[in-house]
Amino acid sequence: MALLHGAAVTVLAKYEVFNPTDKTLVTALTLAVLVGAAAGWGAVDAWQGKPERGKNWFIAALIAGPVSGVLYVIGRAVFVDQTGASELGGALTGGAAFSALLVLIPAGLGLFVGGRITKPDQPASEKPTGKPSQV
């Protein structure tokens, strides 16, 4: 997720260099791709019944934030405008927090939705309801 976020923000920065006034649609589409990736991946994890998936996504969000910030600064320095280490502070604070939330919230939604999808080999009558069974 960190690589995806770092690459997306770097591509947005490169696009902004060539189109400084027309970036609204591209920004919205990029955010939609990032949200969709986290939500879809979280839904698949829940649908497959992965153990400790909530904890794993929380840790992934904590790691993705700062790592995507560092990747953004590196990508911007190499591909966009030779940005220096002075941009690292902002990328590791506000940018990292935004990236972490952009992973955690959609993944949580995906975990919620994916846990409610029945598997094709599981009949609807055997779907877990979350209630204890009565014997």
PDB file of N, CA, C and O in Angstrom, residues 43 46-47 110-119 127-130:
ATOM      1  N   ALA A  43     -11.759  -6.204   1.854  1.00  0.00           N
ATOM      2  CA  ALA A  43     -12.933  -7.054   1.665  1.00  0.00           C
ATOM      3  C   ALA A  43     -12.526  -8.484   1.315  1.00  0.00           C
ATOM      4  O   ALA A  43     -13.124  -9.443   1.809  1.00  0.00           O
ATOM      5  N   ALA A  46     -11.322 -10.220   4.492  1.00  0.00           N
ATOM      6  CA  ALA A  46     -12.435 -10.621   5.356  1.00  0.00           C
ATOM      7  C   ALA A  46     -13.211 -11.778   4.740  1.00  0.00           C
ATOM      8  O   ALA A  46     -13.642 -12.697   5.449  1.00  0.00           O
ATOM      9  N   TRP A  47     -13.407 -11.748   3.438  1.00  0.00           N
ATOM     10  CA  TRP A  47     -14.156 -12.801   2.755  1.00  0.00           C
ATOM     11  C   TRP A  47     -13.436 -14.136   2.873  1.00  0.00           C
ATOM     12  O   TRP A  47     -14.057 -15.174   3.039  1.00  0.00           O
ATOM     13  N   GLY A 110     -13.918  -2.162   4.015  1.00  0.00           N
ATOM     14  CA  GLY A 110     -13.812  -3.401   3.245  1.00  0.00           C
ATOM     15  C   GLY A 110     -13.901  -4.633   4.124  1.00  0.00           C
ATOM     16  O   GLY A 110     -14.525  -5.625   3.760  1.00  0.00           O
ATOM     17  N   LEU A 111     -13.280  -4.575   5.310  1.00  0.00           N
ATOM     18  CA  LEU A 111     -13.374  -5.696   6.246  1.00  0.00           C
ATOM     19  C   LEU A 111     -14.817  -5.914   6.688  1.00  0.00           C
ATOM     20  O   LEU A 111     -15.279  -7.048   6.818  1.00  0.00           O
ATOM     21  N   PHE A 112     -15.534  -4.828   6.924  1.00  0.00           N
ATOM     22  CA  PHE A 112     -16.933  -4.931   7.343  1.00  0.00           C
ATOM     23  C   PHE A 112     -17.788  -5.548   6.239  1.00  0.00           C
ATOM     24  O   PHE A 112     -18.556  -6.471   6.489  1.00  0.00           O
ATOM     25  N   VAL A 113     -17.636  -5.039   5.026  1.00  0.00           N
ATOM     26  CA  VAL A 113     -18.456  -5.530   3.910  1.00  0.00           C
ATOM     27  C   VAL A 113     -18.045  -6.948   3.516  1.00  0.00           C
ATOM     28  O   VAL A 113     -18.895  -7.804   3.273  1.00  0.00           O
ATOM     29  N   GLY A 114     -16.746  -7.206   3.450  1.00  0.00           N
ATOM     30  CA  GLY A 114     -16.272  -8.530   3.038  1.00  0.00           C
ATOM     31  C   GLY A 114     -16.662  -9.636   3.987  1.00  0.00           C
ATOM     32  O   GLY A 114     -16.843 -10.778   3.587  1.00  0.00           O
ATOM     33  N   GLY A 115     -16.827  -9.309   5.272  1.00  0.00           N
ATOM     34  CA  GLY A 115     -17.247 -10.307   6.240  1.00  0.00           C
ATOM     35  C   GLY A 115     -18.701 -10.708   6.095  1.00  0.00           C
ATOM     36  O   GLY A 115     -19.126 -11.729   6.639  1.00  0.00           O
ATOM     37  N   ARG A 116     -19.472  -9.911   5.390  1.00  0.00           N
ATOM     38  CA  ARG A 116     -20.892 -10.209   5.206  1.00  0.00           C
ATOM     39  C   ARG A 116     -21.210 -10.866   3.876  1.00  0.00           C
ATOM     40  O   ARG A 116     -22.351 -11.170   3.592  1.00  0.00           O
ATOM     41  N   ILE A 117     -20.213 -11.077   3.049  1.00  0.00           N
ATOM     42  CA  ILE A 117     -20.427 -11.719   1.755  1.00  0.00           C
ATOM     43  C   ILE A 117     -20.306 -13.230   1.945  1.00  0.00           C
ATOM     44  O   ILE A 117     -19.324 -13.719   2.493  1.00  0.00           O
ATOM     45  N   THR A 118     -21.315 -13.967   1.479  1.00  0.00           N
ATOM     46  CA  THR A 118     -21.278 -15.421   1.615  1.00  0.00           C
ATOM     47  C   THR A 118     -20.410 -16.013   0.519  1.00  0.00           C
ATOM     48  O   THR A 118     -20.360 -15.514  -0.600  1.00  0.00           O
ATOM     49  N   LYS A 119     -19.738 -17.081   0.849  1.00  0.00           N
ATOM     50  CA  LYS A 119     -18.914 -17.773  -0.138  1.00  0.00           C
ATOM     51  C   LYS A 119     -19.821 -18.599  -1.036  1.00  0.00           C
ATOM     52  O   LYS A 119     -20.872 -19.063  -0.611  1.00  0.00           O
ATOM     53  N   LYS A 127     -24.920 -19.224   6.712  1.00  0.00           N
ATOM     54  CA  LYS A 127     -24.136 -17.997   6.826  1.00  0.00           C
ATOM     55  C   LYS A 127     -24.024 -17.597   8.297  1.00  0.00           C
ATOM     56  O   LYS A 127     -25.018 -17.569   9.005  1.00  0.00           O
ATOM     57  N   PRO A 128     -22.821 -17.277   8.753  1.00  0.00           N
ATOM     58  CA  PRO A 128     -22.675 -16.872  10.167  1.00  0.00           C
ATOM     59  C   PRO A 128     -23.391 -15.565  10.414  1.00  0.00           C
ATOM     60  O   PRO A 128     -23.260 -14.607   9.665  1.00  0.00           O
ATOM     61  N   THR A 129     -24.164 -15.525  11.473  1.00  0.00           N
ATOM     62  CA  THR A 129     -24.935 -14.324  11.795  1.00  0.00           C
ATOM     63  C   THR A 129     -24.319 -13.538  12.924  1.00  0.00           C
ATOM     64  O   THR A 129     -24.759 -12.445  13.216  1.00  0.00           O
ATOM     65  N   GLY A 130     -23.367 -14.078  13.583  1.00  0.00           N
ATOM     66  CA  GLY A 130     -22.757 -13.392  14.717  1.00  0.00           C
ATOM     67  C   GLY A 130     -23.457 -13.695  16.026  1.00  0.00           C
ATOM     68  O   GLY A 130     -23.039 -13.269  17.084  1.00  0.00           O
TER      69      GLY A 130
END
